[in-house]
Coordinates of C-alpha atoms in Angstrom, one line a residue:
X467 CA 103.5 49.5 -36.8
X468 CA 102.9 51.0 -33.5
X469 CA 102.7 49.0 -30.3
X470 CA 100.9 52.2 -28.4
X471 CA 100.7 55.0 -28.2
X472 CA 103.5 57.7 -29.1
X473 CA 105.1 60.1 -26.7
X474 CA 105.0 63.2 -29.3
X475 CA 101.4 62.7 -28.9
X476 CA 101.4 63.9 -25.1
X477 CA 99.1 66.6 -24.3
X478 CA 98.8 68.7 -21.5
X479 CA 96.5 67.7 -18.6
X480 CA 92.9 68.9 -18.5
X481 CA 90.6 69.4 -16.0
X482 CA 89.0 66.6 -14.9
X483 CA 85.0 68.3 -15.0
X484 CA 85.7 69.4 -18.7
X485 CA 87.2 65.3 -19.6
X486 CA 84.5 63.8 -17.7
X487 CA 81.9 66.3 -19.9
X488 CA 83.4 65.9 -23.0
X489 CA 83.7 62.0 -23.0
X490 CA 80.0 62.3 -21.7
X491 CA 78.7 63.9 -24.7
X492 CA 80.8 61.3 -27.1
X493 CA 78.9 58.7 -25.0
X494 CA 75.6 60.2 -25.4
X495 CA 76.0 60.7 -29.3
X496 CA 77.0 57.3 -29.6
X497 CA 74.1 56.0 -27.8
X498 CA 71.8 57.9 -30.0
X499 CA 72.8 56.8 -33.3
X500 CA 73.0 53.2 -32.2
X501 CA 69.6 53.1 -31.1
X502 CA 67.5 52.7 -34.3
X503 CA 70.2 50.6 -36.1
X504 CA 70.4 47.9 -32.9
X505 CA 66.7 48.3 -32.4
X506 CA 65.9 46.7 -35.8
X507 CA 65.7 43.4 -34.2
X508 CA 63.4 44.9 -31.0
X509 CA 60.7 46.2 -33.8
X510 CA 61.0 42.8 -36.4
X511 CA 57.6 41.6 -35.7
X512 CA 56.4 45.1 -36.2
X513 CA 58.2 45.2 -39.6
X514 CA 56.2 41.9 -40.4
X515 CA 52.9 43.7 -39.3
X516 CA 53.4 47.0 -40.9
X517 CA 54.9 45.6 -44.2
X518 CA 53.9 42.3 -44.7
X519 CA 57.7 41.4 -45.0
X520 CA 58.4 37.5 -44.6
X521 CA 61.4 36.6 -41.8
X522 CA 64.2 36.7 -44.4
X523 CA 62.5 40.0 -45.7
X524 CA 63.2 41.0 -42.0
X525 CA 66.7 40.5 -41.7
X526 CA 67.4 41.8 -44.6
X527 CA 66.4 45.2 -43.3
X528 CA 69.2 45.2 -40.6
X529 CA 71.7 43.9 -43.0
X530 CA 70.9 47.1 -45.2
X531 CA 71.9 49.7 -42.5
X532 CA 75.2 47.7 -42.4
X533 CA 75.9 47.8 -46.1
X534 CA 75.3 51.2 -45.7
X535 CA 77.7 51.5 -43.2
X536 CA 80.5 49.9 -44.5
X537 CA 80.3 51.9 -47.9
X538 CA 80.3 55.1 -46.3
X539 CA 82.3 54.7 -43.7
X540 CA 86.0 55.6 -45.4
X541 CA 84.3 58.8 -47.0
X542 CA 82.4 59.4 -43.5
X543 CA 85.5 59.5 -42.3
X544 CA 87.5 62.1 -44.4
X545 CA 84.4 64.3 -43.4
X546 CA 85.0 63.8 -40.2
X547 CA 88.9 64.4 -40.4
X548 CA 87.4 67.4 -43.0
X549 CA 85.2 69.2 -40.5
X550 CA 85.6 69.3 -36.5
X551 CA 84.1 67.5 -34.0
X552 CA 80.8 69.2 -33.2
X553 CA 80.0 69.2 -36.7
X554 CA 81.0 65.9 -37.2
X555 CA 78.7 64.9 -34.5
X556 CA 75.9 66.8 -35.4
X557 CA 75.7 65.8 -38.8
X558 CA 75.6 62.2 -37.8
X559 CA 72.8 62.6 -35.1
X560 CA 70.5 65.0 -38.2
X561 CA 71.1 62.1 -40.7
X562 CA 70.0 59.5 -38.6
X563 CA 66.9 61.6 -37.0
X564 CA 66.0 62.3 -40.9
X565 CA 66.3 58.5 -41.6
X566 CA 64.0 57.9 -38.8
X567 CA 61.4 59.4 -39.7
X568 CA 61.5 58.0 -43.3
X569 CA 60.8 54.7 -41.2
X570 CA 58.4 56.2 -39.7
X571 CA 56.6 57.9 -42.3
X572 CA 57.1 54.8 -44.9
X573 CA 54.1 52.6 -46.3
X574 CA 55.8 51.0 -49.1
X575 CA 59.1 48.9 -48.9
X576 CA 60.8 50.6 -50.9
X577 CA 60.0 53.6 -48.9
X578 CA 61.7 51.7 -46.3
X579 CA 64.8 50.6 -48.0
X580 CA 65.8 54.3 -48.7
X581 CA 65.3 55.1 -45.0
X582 CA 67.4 52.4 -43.9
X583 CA 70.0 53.3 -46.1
X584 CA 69.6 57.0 -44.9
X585 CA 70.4 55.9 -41.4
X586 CA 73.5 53.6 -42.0
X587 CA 74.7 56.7 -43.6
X588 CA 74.1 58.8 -40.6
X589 CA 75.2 55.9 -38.5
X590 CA 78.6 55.7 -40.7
X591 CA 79.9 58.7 -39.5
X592 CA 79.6 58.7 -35.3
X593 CA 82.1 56.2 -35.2
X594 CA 84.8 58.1 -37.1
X595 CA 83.5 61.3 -35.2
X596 CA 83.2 60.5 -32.1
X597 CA 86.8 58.6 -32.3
X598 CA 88.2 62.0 -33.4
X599 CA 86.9 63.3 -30.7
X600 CA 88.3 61.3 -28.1
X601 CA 92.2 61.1 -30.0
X602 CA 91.9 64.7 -29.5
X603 CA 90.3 65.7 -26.3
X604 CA 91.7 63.2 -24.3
X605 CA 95.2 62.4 -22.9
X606 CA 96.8 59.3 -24.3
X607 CA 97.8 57.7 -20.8
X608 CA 93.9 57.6 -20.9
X609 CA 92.8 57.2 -24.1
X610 CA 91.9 53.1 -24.3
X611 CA 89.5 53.5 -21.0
X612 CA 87.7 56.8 -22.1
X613 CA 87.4 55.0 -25.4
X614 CA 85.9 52.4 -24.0
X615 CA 83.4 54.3 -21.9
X616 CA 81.8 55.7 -25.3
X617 CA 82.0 52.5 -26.8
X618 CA 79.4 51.3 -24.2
X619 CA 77.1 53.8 -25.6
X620 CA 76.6 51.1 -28.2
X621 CA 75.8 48.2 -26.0
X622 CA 74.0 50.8 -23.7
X623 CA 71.8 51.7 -27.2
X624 CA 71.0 48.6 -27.9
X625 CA 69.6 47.7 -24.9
X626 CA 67.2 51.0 -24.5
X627 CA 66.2 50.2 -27.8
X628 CA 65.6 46.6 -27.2
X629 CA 63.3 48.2 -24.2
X630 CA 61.9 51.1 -25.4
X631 CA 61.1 50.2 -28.9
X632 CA 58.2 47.6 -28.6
X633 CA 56.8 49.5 -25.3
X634 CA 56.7 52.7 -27.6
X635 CA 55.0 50.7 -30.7
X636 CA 52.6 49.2 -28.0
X637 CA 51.1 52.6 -26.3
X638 CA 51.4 55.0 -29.1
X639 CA 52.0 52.5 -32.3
X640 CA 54.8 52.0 -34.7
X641 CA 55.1 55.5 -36.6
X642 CA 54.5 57.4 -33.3
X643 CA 57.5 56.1 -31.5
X644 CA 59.5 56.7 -34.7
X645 CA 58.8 60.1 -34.4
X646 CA 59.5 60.3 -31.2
X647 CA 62.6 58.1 -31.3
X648 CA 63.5 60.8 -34.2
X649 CA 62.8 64.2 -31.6
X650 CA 65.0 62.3 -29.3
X651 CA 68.1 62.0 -31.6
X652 CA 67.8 64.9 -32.9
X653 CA 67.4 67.2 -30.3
X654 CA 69.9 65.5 -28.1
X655 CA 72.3 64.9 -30.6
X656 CA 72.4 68.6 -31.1
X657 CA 72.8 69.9 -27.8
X658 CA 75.5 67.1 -27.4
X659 CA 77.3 68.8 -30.4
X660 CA 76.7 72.1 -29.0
X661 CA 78.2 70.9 -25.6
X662 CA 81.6 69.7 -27.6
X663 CA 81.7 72.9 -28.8
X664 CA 81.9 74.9 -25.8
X665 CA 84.2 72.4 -24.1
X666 CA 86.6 72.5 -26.8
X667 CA 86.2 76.6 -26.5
X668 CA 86.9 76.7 -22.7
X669 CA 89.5 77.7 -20.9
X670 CA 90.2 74.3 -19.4
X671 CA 90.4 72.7 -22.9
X672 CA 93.7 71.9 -24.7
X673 CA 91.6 72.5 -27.5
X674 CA 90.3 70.7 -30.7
X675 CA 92.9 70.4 -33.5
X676 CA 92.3 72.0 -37.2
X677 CA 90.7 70.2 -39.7
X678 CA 93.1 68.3 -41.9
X679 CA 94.0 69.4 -45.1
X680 CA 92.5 66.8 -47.3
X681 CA 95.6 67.7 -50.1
X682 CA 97.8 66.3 -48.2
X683 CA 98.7 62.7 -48.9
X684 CA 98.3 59.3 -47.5
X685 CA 101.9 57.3 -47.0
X686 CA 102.0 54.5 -48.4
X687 CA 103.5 53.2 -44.8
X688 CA 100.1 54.8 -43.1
X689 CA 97.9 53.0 -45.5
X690 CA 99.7 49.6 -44.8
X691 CA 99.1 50.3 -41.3
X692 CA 95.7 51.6 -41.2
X693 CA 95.0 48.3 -43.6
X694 CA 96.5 46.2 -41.6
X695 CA 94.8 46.6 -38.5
X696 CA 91.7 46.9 -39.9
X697 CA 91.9 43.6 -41.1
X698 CA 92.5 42.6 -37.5
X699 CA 89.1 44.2 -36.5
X700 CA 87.5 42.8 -39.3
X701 CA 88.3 39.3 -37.7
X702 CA 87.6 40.0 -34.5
X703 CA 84.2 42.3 -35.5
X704 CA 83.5 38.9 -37.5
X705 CA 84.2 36.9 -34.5
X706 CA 81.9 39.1 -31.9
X707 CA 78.8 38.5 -34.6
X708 CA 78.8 35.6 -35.2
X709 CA 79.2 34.5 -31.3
X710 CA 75.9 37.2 -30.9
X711 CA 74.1 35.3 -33.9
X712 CA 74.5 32.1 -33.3
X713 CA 75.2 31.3 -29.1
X714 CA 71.2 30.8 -28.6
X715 CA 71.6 28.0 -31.7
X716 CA 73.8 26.3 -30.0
X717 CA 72.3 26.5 -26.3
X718 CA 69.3 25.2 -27.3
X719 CA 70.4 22.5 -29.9
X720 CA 73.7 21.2 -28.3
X721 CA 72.2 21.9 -24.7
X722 CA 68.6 21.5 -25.6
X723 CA 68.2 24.7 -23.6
X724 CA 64.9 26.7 -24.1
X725 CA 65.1 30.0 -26.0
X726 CA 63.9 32.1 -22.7
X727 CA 67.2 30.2 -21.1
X728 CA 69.4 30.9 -23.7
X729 CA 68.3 34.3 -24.6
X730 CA 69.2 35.2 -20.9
X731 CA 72.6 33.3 -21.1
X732 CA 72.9 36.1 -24.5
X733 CA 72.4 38.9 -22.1
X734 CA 75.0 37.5 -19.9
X735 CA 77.4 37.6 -22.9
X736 CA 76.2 41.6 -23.7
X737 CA 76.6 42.6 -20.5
X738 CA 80.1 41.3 -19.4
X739 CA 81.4 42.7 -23.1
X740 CA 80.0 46.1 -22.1
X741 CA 81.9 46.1 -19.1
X742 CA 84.8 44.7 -20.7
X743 CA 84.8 47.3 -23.2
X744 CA 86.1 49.4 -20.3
X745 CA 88.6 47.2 -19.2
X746 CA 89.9 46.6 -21.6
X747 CA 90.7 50.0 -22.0
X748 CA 92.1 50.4 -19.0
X749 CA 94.5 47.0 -20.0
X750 CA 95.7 48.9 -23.0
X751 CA 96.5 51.5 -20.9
X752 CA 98.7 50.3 -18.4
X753 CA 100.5 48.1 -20.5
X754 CA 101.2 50.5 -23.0
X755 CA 100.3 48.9 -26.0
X756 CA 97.2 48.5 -27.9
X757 CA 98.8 45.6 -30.0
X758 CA 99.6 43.6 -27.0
X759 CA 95.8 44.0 -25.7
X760 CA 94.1 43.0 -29.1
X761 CA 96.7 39.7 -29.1
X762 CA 95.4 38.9 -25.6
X763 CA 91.6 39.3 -26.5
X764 CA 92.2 37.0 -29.6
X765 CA 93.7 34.8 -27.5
X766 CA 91.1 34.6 -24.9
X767 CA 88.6 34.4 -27.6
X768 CA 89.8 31.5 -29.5
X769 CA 90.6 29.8 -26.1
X770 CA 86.9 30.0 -25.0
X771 CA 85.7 29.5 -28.3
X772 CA 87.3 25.7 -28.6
X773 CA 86.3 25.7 -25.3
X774 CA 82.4 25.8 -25.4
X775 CA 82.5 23.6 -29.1
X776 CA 84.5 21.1 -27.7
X777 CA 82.9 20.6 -24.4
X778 CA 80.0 23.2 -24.1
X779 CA 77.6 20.4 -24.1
X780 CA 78.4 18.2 -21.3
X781 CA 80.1 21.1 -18.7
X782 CA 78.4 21.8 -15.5
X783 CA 75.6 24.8 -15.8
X784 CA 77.7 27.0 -13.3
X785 CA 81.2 26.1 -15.7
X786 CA 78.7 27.1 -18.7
X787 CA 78.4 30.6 -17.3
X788 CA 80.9 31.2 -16.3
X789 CA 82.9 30.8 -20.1
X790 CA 79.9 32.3 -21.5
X791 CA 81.6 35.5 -19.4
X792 CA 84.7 34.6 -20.7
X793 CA 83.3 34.6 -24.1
X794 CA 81.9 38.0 -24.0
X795 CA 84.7 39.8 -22.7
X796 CA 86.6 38.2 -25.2
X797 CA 84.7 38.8 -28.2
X798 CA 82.1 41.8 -27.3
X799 CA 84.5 43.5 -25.2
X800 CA 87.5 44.9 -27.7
X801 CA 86.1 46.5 -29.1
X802 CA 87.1 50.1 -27.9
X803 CA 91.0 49.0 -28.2
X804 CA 90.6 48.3 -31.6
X805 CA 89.2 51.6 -31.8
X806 CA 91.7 53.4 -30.5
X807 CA 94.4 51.5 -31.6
X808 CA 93.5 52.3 -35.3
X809 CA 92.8 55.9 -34.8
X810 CA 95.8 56.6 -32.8
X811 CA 97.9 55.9 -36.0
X812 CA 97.5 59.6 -37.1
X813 CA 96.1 62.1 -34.8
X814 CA 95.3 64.4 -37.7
X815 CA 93.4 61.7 -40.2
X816 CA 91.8 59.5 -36.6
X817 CA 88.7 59.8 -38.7
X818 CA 90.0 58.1 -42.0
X819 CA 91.8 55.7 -40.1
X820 CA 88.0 54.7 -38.4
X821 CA 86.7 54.8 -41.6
X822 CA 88.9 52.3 -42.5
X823 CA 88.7 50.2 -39.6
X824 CA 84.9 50.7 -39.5
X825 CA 84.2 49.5 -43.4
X826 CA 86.6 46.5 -43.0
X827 CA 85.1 45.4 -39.6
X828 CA 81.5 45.7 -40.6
X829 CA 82.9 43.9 -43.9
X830 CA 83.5 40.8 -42.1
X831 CA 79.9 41.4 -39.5
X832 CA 78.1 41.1 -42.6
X833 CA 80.2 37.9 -44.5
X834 CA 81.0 35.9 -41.5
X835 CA 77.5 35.3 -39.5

């Protein structure tokens, strides 16, 4: 298995306007299709309102975008190595504007399960996509930072659906802002595509390269690989859900915290992994290795983790935040390494390889928490 990545996969420099716009459009798609799967949670007492659904009834709707998600995501992905980038992206960004507004057209639950459903789909592929995307458009001496920069696109959507979401269902009510949420992703989406286009097309670009023959086999060697590490993410994707799910719990029952207290002590552990997605980057970078990286963040993870369970309830307030840093680095913030690391196994099949990564790390978001 690779410890970084390979020198054969070197790539002329680009111009640093048309890498700055390219990895800015990746962003933006990213942030788009994460909205309305990480706003779930921003809308639940909507949900309750509109559909009577009781709290389990509730979670159970996020959970469904992530089945979704991890069923599709090995076939999302040999669309995306199928089909190039702009399409790719495109189609993610329709899907999930479609599935949008199913939710907000929906007055039955059932109406409502198939639009969730629709938008994991759509949601399935951006990952695989927009990983393609950077393998190929990027150099590799700079691959884990830009990674990481669209990467934040998820935190990034999370959080403007966390504040957009229930001010939209407030003023304008709960199908109106789904519309609108919907006009947003899709007309954005596809400019976003559209820009990918022309950036791959210009004279400054190295260019996207051609789809993949789909005839052409997997090695067994590749599949062990791609298998391998994805069982890795799936540990450490488990790992970063669970902290997310259940750090309030323990703030408030081990430290007898209140919920406004610990849910800001939560934002402290989103925002330090959103930066960290960056750095991280930038770590696997100038070390050369993505392997090395991920065996640091698990290290760091499982340090702080012991850490805060063996003595989170009788540190200092000031030690308290400062490990609940720690923690998010850790285990919000490696995401983009893993990312890379898996795709950067074959150039030509980045978005099988994603696939991969992405069905066996949601496997373990859905089991673990």
């Amino acid at each position: 298995m690779r410890s970084g990545p390979p020198e054969s996969m070197a790539q002329p420099s680009r111009s640093r306007r048309t890498l700055a716009l390219s990895v800015g459009a990746l962003f933006v798609s990213q942030l788009l299709v994460a909205v309305v799967p990480l706003g779930v949670g921003a809308v639940a007492p909507f949900l309750r309102t509109e559909f009577g659904l009781q709290r389990s009834q509730v979670g159970l709707a996020s959970a469904t975008i992530f089945v979704a998600v991890a069923m599709c995501s090995i076939p999302a992905g040999r669309v995306a190595d199928s089909v190039r980038v702009p399409a790719a992206l495109l189609a993610s960004t329709t899907i999930v504007a479609v599935g949008t507004v199913g939710l907000g057209s929906a007055r039955a639950v059932a109406m409502l399960a198939v639009s969730l459903l629709v938008v994991g789909v759509g949601y399935s592929l951006i990952s695989p996509a927009t990983n393609k995307g950077v393998i190929a458009l990027t150099p590799p001496r700079l691959r884990g930072r830009l990674m990481g920069v669209k990467q934040t696109g998820v935190t990034i959507g999370g959080a403007l659906a966390a504040a957009a979401l229930p001010f939209g269902v407030q003023r304008v009510g709960f199908s109106g802002t789904l519309f609108i949420a919907a006009a947003v992703i899709g007309v954005v989406g596809a400019a976003a595509a559209a820009a990918v286009r022309r950036l791959v097309a210009s004279p400054a670009s190295d260019g996207e390269p051609a789809a993949t023959d789909r005839r052409r086999a997997i090695s067994p060697r590749l599949r062990r690989r791609v298998l391998t590490l994805g069982a890795a993410t799936a540990g450490m994707v488990a790992a970063q859900h669970v902290v997310a799910t259940y750090l309030t719990l323990f703030l408030v029952d081990r430290r007898s915290m209140t919920a406004a207290a610990a849910a800001g002590l939560l934002t402290v552990l989103h925002l330090s992994g959103t930066v960290a997605r960056v750095g991280w980057g930038w770590v696997s970078d100038r070390i050369g290795s993505r392997l090395a990286t991920m065996a640091l963040i698990g290290s760091v993870s499982i340090a702080s983790l012991l850490a805060l369970a063996t003595f989170g309830d009788v540190m200092p307030a000031w030690v308290l935040v400062g490990l609940v840093i720690v923690l998010g680095t850790a285990t919000q913030g490696g995401n983009a390494v893993y990312q890379v690391a898996i795709a950067e196994e074959d150039v030509e099949r980045a978005g099988w390889a994603s696939g991969v990564g992405m069905a066996l790390g949601f496997s373990g978001a859905i089991v673990a928490p």
